[in-house]
XYZ file of C-alpha atoms in Angstrom:
577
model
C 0.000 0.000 0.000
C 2.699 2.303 0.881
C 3.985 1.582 -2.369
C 1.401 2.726 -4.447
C 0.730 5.726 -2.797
C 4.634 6.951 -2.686
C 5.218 9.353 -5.444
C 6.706 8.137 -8.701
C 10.287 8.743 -8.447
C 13.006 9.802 -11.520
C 15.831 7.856 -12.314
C 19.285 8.750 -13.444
C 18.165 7.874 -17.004
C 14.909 9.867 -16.865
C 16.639 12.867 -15.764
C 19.397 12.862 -18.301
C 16.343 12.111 -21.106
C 14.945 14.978 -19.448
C 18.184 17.195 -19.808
C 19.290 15.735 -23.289
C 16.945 18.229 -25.480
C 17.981 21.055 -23.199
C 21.764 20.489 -24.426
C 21.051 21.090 -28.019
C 19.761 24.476 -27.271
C 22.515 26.793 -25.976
C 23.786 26.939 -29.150
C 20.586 28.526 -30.816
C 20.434 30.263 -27.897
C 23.570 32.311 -27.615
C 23.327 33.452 -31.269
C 19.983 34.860 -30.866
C 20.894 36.566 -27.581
C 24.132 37.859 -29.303
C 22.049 39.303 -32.430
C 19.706 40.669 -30.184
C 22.560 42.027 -27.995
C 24.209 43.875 -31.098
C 21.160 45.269 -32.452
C 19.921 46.650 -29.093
C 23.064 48.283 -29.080
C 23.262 49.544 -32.180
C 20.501 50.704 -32.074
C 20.583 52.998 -28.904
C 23.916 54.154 -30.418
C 22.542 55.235 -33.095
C 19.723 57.079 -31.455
C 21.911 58.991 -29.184
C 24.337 59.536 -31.578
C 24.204 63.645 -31.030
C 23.485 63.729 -27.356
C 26.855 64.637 -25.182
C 27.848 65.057 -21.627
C 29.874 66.818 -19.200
C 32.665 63.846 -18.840
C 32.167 63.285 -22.182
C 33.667 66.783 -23.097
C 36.857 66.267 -20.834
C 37.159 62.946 -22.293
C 37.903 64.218 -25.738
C 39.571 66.843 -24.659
C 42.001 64.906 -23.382
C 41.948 62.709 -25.717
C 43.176 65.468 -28.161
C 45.875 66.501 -25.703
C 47.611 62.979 -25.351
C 47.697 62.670 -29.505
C 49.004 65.644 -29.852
C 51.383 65.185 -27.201
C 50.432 67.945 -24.752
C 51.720 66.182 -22.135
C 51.159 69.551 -19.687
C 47.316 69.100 -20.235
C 46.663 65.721 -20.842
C 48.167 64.054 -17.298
C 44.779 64.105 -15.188
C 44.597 63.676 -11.507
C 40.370 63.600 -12.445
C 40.062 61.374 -15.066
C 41.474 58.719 -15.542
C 43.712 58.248 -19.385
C 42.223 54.484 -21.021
C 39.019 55.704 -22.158
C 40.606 59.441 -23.549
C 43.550 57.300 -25.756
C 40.431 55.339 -27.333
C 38.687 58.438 -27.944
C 41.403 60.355 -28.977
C 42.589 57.612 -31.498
C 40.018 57.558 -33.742
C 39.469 61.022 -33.530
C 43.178 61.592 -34.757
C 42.965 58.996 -37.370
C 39.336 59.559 -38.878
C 39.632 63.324 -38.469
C 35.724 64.084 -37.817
C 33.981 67.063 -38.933
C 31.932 69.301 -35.841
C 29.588 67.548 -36.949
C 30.482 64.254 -37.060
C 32.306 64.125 -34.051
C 30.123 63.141 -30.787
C 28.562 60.893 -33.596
C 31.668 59.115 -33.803
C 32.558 59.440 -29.725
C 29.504 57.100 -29.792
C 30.611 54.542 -31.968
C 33.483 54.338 -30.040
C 30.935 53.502 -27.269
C 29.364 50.910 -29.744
C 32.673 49.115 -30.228
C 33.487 49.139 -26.268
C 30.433 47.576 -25.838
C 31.131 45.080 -28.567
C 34.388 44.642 -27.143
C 32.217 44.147 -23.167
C 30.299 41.715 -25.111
C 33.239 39.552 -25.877
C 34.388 39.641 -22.264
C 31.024 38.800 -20.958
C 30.866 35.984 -23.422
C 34.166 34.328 -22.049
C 33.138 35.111 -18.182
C 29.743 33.714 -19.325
C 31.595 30.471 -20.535
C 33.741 30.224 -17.414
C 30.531 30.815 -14.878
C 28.812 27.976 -16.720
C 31.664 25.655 -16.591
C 32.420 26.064 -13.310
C 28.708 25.240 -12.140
C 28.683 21.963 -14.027
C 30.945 19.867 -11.404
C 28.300 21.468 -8.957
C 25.001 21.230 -10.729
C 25.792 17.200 -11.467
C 25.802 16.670 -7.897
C 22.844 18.158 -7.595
C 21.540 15.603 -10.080
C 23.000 12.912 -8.112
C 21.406 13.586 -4.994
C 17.723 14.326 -7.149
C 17.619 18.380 -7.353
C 17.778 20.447 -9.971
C 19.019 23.526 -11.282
C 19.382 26.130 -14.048
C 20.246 24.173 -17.666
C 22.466 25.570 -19.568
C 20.364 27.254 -21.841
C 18.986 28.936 -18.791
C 22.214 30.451 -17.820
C 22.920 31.916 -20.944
C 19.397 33.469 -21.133
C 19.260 34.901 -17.687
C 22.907 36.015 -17.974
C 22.863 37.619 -21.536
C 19.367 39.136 -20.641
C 21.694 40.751 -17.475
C 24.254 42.052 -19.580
C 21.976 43.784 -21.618
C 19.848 45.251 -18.978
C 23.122 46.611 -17.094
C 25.246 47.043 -20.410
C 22.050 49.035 -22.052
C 19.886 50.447 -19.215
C 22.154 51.167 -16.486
C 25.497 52.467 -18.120
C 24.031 53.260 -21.921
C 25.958 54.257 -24.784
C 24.381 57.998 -24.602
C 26.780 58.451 -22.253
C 30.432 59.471 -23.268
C 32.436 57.633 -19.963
C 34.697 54.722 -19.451
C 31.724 52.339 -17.706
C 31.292 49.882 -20.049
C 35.226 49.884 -20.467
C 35.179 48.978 -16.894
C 32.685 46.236 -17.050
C 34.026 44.516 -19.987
C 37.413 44.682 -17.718
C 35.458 43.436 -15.064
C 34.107 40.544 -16.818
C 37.305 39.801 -17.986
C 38.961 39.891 -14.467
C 35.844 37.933 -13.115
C 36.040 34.876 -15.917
C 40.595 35.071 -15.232
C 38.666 34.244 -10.904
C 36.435 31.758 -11.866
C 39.312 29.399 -13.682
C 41.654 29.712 -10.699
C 38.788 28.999 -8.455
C 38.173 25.658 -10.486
C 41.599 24.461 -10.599
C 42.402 25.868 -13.990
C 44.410 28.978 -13.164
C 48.235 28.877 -13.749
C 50.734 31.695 -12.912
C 50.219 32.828 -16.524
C 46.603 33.489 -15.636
C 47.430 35.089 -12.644
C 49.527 37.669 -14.144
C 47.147 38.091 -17.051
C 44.967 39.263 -14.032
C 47.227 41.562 -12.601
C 47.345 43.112 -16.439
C 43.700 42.963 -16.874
C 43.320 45.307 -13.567
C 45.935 47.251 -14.332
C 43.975 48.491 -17.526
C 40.917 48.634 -15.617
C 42.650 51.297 -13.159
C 43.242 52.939 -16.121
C 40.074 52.935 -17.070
C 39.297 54.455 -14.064
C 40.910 55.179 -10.610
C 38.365 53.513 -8.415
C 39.741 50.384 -9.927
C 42.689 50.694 -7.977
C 40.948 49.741 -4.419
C 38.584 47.466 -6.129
C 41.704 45.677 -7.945
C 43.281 44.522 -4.301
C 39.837 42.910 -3.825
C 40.112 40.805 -6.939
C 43.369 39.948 -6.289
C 42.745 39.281 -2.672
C 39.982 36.688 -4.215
C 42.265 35.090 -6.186
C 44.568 34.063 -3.498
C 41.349 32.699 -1.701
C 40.606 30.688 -4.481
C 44.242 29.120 -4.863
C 44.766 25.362 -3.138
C 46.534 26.682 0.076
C 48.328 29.615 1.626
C 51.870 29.332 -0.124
C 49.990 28.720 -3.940
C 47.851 31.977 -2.472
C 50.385 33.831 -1.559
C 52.612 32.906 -5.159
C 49.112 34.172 -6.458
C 48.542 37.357 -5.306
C 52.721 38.430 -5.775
C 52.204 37.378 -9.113
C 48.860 39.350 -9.825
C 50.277 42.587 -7.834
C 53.114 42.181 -10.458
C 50.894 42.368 -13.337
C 49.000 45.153 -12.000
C 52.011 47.253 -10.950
C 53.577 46.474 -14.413
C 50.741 48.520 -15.987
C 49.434 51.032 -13.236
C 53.083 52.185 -12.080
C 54.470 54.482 -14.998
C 50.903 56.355 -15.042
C 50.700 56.116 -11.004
C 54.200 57.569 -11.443
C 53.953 60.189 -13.651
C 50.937 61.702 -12.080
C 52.380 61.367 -8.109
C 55.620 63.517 -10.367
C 52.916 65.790 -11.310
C 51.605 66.336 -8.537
C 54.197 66.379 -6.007
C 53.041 63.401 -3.721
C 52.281 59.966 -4.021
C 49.106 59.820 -5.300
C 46.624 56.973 -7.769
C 44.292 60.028 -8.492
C 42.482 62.118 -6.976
C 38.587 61.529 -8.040
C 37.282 59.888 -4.735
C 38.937 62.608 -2.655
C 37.045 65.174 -4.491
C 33.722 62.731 -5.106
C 34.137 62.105 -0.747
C 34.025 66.357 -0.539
C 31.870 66.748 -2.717
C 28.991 64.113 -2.102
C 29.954 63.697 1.874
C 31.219 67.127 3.009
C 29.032 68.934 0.916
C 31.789 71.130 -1.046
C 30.689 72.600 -4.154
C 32.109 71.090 -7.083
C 32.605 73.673 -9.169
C 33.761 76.863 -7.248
C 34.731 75.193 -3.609
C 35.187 77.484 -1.082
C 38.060 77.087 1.946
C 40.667 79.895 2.939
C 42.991 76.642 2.540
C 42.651 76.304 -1.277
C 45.504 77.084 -3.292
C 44.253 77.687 -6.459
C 41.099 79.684 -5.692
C 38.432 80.927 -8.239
C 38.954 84.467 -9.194
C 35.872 86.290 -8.411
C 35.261 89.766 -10.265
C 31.497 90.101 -9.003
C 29.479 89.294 -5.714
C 26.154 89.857 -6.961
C 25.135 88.015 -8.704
C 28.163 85.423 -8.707
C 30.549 86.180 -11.656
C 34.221 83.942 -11.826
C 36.730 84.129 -14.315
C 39.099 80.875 -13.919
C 41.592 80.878 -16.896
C 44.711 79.974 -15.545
C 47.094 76.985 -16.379
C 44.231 74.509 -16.986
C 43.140 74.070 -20.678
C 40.002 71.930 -21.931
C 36.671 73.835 -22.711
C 35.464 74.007 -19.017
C 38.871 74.390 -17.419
C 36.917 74.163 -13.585
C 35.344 70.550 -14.807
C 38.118 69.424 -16.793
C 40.338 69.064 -13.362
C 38.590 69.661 -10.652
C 41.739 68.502 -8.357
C 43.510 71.987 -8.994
C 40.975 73.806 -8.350
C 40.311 72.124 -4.934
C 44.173 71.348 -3.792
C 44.308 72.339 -0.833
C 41.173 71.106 0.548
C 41.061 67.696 2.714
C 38.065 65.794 3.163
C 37.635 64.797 6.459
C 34.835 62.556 8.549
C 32.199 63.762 9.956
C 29.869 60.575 11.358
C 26.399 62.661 10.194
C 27.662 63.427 7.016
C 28.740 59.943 6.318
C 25.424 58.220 7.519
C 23.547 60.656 5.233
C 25.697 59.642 2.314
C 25.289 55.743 2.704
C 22.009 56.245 3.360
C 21.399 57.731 0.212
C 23.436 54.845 -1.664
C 21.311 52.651 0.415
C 18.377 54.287 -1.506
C 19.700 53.991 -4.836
C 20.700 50.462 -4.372
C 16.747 49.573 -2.738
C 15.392 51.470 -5.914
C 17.442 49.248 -8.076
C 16.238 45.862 -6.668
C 12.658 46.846 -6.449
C 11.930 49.572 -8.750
C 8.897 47.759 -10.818
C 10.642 49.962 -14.269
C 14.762 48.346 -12.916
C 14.895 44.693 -11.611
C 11.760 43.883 -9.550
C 10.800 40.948 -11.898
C 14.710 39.623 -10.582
C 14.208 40.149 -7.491
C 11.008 38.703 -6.993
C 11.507 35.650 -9.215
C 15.069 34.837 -7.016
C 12.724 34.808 -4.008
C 10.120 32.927 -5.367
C 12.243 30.299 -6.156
C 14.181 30.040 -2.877
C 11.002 30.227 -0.810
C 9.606 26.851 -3.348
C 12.881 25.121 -1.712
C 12.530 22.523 0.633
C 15.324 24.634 2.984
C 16.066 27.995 2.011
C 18.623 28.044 3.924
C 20.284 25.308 1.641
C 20.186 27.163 -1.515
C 22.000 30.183 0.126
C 24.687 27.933 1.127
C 24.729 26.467 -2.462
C 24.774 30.007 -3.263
C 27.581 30.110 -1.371
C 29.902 27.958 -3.655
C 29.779 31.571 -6.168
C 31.503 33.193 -3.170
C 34.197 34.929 -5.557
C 31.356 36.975 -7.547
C 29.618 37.887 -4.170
C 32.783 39.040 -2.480
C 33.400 40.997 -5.408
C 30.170 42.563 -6.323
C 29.247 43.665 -2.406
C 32.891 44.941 -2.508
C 32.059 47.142 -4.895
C 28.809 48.329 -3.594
C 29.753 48.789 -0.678
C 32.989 50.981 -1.662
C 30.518 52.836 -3.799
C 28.057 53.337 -0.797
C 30.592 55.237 1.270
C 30.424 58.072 -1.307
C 27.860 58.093 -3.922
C 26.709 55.247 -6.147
C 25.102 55.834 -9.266
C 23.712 53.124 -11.230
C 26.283 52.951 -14.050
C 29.297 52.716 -11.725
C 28.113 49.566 -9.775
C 26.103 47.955 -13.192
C 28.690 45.201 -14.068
C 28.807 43.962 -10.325
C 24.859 43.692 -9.871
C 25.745 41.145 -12.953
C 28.194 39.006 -10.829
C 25.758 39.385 -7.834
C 22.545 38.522 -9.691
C 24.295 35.486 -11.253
C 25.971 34.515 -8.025
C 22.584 34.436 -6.199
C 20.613 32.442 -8.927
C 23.689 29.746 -9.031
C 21.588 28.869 -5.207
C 18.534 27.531 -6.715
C 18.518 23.531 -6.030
C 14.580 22.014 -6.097
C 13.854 18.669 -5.751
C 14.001 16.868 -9.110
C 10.541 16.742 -10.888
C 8.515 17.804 -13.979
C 6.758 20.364 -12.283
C 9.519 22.407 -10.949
C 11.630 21.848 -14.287
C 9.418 23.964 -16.005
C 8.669 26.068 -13.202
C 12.579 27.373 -13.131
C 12.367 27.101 -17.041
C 9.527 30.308 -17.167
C 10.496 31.962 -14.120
C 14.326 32.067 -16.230
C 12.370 32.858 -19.515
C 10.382 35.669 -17.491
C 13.042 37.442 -15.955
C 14.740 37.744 -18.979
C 12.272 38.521 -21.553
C 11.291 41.322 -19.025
C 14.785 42.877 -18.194
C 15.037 42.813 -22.178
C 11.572 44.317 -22.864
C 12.436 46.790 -20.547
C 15.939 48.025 -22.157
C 13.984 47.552 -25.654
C 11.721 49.798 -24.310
C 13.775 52.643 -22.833
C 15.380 52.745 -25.696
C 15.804 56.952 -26.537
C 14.328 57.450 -30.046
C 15.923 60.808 -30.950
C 15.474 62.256 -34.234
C 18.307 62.850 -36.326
C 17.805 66.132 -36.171
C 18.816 67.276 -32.705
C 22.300 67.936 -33.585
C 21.649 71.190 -31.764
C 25.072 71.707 -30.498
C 26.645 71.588 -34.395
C 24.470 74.145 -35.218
C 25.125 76.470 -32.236
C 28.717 75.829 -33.102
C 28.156 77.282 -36.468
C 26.195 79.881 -35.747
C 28.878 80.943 -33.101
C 31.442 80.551 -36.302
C 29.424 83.359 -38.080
C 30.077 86.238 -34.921
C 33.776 85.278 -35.020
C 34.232 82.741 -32.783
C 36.981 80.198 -33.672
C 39.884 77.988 -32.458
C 41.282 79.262 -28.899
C 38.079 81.951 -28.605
C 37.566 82.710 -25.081
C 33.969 82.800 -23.837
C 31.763 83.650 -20.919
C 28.781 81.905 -19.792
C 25.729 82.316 -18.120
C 24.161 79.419 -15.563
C 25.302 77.166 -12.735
C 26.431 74.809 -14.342
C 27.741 75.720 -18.237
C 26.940 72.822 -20.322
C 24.143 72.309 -23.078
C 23.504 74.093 -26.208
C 24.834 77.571 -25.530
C 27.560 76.442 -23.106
C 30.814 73.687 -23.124
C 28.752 71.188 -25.546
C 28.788 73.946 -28.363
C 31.849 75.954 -27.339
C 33.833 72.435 -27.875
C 32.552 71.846 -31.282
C 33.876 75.214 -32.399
C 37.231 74.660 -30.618
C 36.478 77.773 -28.120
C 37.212 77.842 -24.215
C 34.742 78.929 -21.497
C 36.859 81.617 -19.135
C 34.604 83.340 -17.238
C 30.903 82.124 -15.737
C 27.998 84.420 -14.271
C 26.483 81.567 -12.053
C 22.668 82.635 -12.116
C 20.726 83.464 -15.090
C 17.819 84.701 -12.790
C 20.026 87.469 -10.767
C 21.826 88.474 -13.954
C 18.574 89.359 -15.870
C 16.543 90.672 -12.598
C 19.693 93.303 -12.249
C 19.484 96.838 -13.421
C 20.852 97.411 -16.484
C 23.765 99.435 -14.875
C 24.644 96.512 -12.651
C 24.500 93.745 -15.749
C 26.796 96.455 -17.849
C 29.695 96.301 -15.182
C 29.426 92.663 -14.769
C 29.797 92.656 -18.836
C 32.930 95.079 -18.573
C 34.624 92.885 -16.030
C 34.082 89.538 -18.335
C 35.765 91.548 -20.896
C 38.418 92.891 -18.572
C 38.705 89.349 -17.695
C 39.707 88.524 -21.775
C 36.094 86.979 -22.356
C 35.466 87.773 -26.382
C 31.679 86.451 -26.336
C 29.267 86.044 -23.551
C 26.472 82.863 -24.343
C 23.344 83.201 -22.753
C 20.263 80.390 -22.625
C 17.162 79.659 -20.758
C 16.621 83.714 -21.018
C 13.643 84.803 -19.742
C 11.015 86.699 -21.589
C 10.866 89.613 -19.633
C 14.940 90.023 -19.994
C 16.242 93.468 -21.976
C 18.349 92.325 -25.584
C 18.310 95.374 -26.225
C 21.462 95.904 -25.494
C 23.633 94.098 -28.409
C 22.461 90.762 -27.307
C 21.465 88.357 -30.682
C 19.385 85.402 -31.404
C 21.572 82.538 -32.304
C 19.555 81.007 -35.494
C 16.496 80.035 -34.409
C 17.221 78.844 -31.012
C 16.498 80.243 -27.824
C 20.415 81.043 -26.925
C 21.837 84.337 -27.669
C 25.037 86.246 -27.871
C 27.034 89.098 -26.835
C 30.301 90.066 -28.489
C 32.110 92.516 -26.526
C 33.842 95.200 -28.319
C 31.401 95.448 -30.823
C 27.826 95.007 -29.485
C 28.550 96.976 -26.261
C 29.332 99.961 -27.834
């Protein structure tokens, strides 16, 4: 009796019957998720082909400094060099017309992601073999987990979300080169973890993060971690140890002459300066772009109190010289702790990162679905210590949020690590072995991913082709005179957008001078705005560029419509006589 009533149970041979279709899939699989992969991409590149932002303006510009070989302007304590010598490459070889060139600046981006792709692929590969030994013990002992062709779904559906939603390619930074240098680093983790790592792998990992500092400084912290992880993963303490020396050699090999040169420029040891000014900045609450301190040593010349007017020429070049190094114009200032300050500041990473797990329009559907299937588990508790066995990804993707947390996190700097993290924590899932839950994991996998897709495919910007705004500011600015090495004053807090640094870089001119308020400036008597206009020119402004003006304002006075925008001009020694 007991017999017939006990459920029917699945052999060995059922379940591999049961698996053997799902191994002709991955295949099919991959390629799909690759095509779809490159045309998503493409085809957000393409739509944001004219858009441009702040970094992206300091990017080229140093980019143009290195190729040139202005050595003076292109070693940056702010950013960081990799992603300007890719830029600046193919603008030096291809030779871009104003109006061709952010166009270009985001193919680059299409061809980094490409290049992210490829990485991603071999970490892929490596996560997927390294779950096998795993996974066929779960077999053994009747659970089951993720196929194959799962894996690659779930995880190429991730990429794309992060690779597409989070960091985009309408953004001119070095975050994707950063994740694909992630991915890299990860998949170089996963083989020594397995047993496959030699020395030679090791060291390739010590290169691998030595381009990723590059890339960007906050690599350099992030890069012990890996390497730190990759003497865990070694067979015992001496192999660890020969592990990490040789890793710490690869990285030095690559990181020193650039950590060198800059500590030479700068007159102390230093790996850059960006989270020094990010922990003022976002924890201490200095102002980015005109910090005040009696301690600073290059402080921001400024020529009128009400409202706000600065001139900031100086040594520093690049279109916005005050965003294009930030680190001169706060030396002198030290950030320091204050336990308030820093709550408030994790707190609000703490936000960010609860927004991004269980925003409905981010990863909800990921979230949810993980939880699901842990809570249909006989013992939760068991697939978090299966979960457990991924402990190289985890370590490394809390590392980085957490790092993050302490100063600001934004979604495109932590993107590549919520990858590691999400794949870590799905690598748990272990059911007992039956029809039911098969297909159960088999849509909840098919779910999540078809939904992070949709939703990238979705957000997708659909700008005309027409909004290449800033090209034809810069050539209306070409018709009053302004050229190569112009000097200009702006009006707003911050100067960038059509009549500020996006423009003035496209016609080759440099922004000297700033009047931080529109609203004061125009609600001034007309006395008042005609000595702040004499002290811009005193200060060797040529043009003034005004936008956002309201309608009540006075042109009258030699200002000028720039085409048939809203942005208008002043050229001093002409239109104030």
């Amino acid at each position: 009796m007991s017999a017939a009533l006990s459920p029917p149970q699945t052999s060995v041979s059922d379940a591999s019957r049961l698996e053997q279709p799902q191994r002709l899939r991955p295949p099919r699989v991959r390629i799909f998720l690759w095509l779809l992969a490159i045309a998503l991409g493409a085809a957000q590149a393409w739509a944001t082909r004219f858009t441009m932002n702040p970094d992206g303006i300091s990017y080229l510009d140093m980019g143009d400094a290195y190729w040139r070989g202005n050595w003076h302007m292109a070693i940056n304590a702010y950013f960081s060099p990799f992603y300007s010598w890719i830029l600046g490459f193919f603008m030096k070889v291809l030779k871009p017309s104003p109006y061709s060139e952010y166009p270009l600046a985001h193919l680059v981006n299409f061809l980094i992601y490409l290049a992210a792709l490829g990485c991603f692929e071999f970490f892929l590969r490596n996560f997927i073999r390294s779950r096998r030994h795993s996974d066929e013990n779960a077999r053994k002992q009747g659970n089951v987990t993720l196929p194959e062709w799962g894996w690659w779904m779930l995880g190429y559906a991730l990429f794309i979300f992060a690779s597409l939603q989070l960091i985009t390619l309408r953004l001119i930074t070095p975050d994707m080169c950063v994740a694909a240098f992630v991915y890299l680093a990860s998949a170089l983790i996963l083989q020594i973890q397995t047993g496959a790592g030699t020395l030679r792998t090791v060291m390739f990992l010590g290169i691998v993060l030595g381009l990723a500092y590059l890339a960007k400084a906050v690599m350099f912290p992030l890069a012990l971690v890996f390497i730190a992880v990759a003497g865990c993963c070694a067979h015992n303490v001496r192999q660890g140890v020969r592990y990490a020396a040789m890793a710490v050699f690869g990285f030095l090999l690559i990181a020193s002459p650039f950590i060198t040169i800059l500590s030479r420029s700068k007159h102390r040891v230093t790996f850059g300066d960006s989270g020094s000014i990010a922990y003022e900045v976002y924890v201490n609450g200095v102002d980015q772009f005109v910090p005040a301190s009696s301690s600073l040593k290059h402080p921001i010349n400024k020529i009128h109190d009400m409202p706000p007017t600065y001139k900031f020429g100086g040594p520093i070049e690049g279109t916005y010289p005050l965003w294009y190094d930030s680190t001169y114009w706060h030396e002198g200032i030290r950030p320091y702790f204050d336990l308030a300050q820093q709550f408030h500041a994790i707190a609000a990473s703490l936000v960010t990162y609860w927004r991004q797990f269980c925003s409905v329009f981010l990863q909800l559907n990921a979230t949810v679905a993980l939880f699901v299937l842990y809570l249909i588990a006989p013992r939760s508790s068991a697939c978090l210590k299966c979960a457990g066995a991924s402990w190289p990804l985890l370590v490394i993707g809390l590392a980085a949020m957490g790092l993050y947390a302490l100063v600001y996190a934004e979604s495109r700097y932590f993107a590549p690590f919520i990858v590691l993290f999400w794949l870590a924590a799905f690598s748990g899932v272990h059911l007992p072995h039956s029809r039911g839950l098969v297909r159960t994991i088999a849509v909840v996998v098919v779910a999540v991913s078809i939904t992070s897709i949709a939703q990238t495919a979705w957000n997708t910007p659909s700008e005309a082709p027409s909004t290449a705004d800033y090209y034809r500011l810069a050539t209306a600015l070409r018709d009053y005179g302004i050229t190569r090495g112009s000097k200009l004053a702006v009006i707003g807090t911050e100067p960038f957008g059509k009549s500020g640094a996006f423009s003035a870089r496209l016609a080759r001119a440099q922004i000297v001078a700033q009047i931080r308020s529109s609203d004061l400036f125009w609600a001034a008597p007309a006395v008042t705005r005609a000595g702040i206009l004499h002290a811009l020119a005193r200060a060797g402004a040529q043009t003034i560029l005004a936008s956002d003006v309201p309608t009540s304002a006075d042109l009258s006075t030699g200002w000028h419509r720039l085409g048939t925008s809203t942005d208008y001009i002043h050229v001093f020694g002409r239109d104030d006589q």
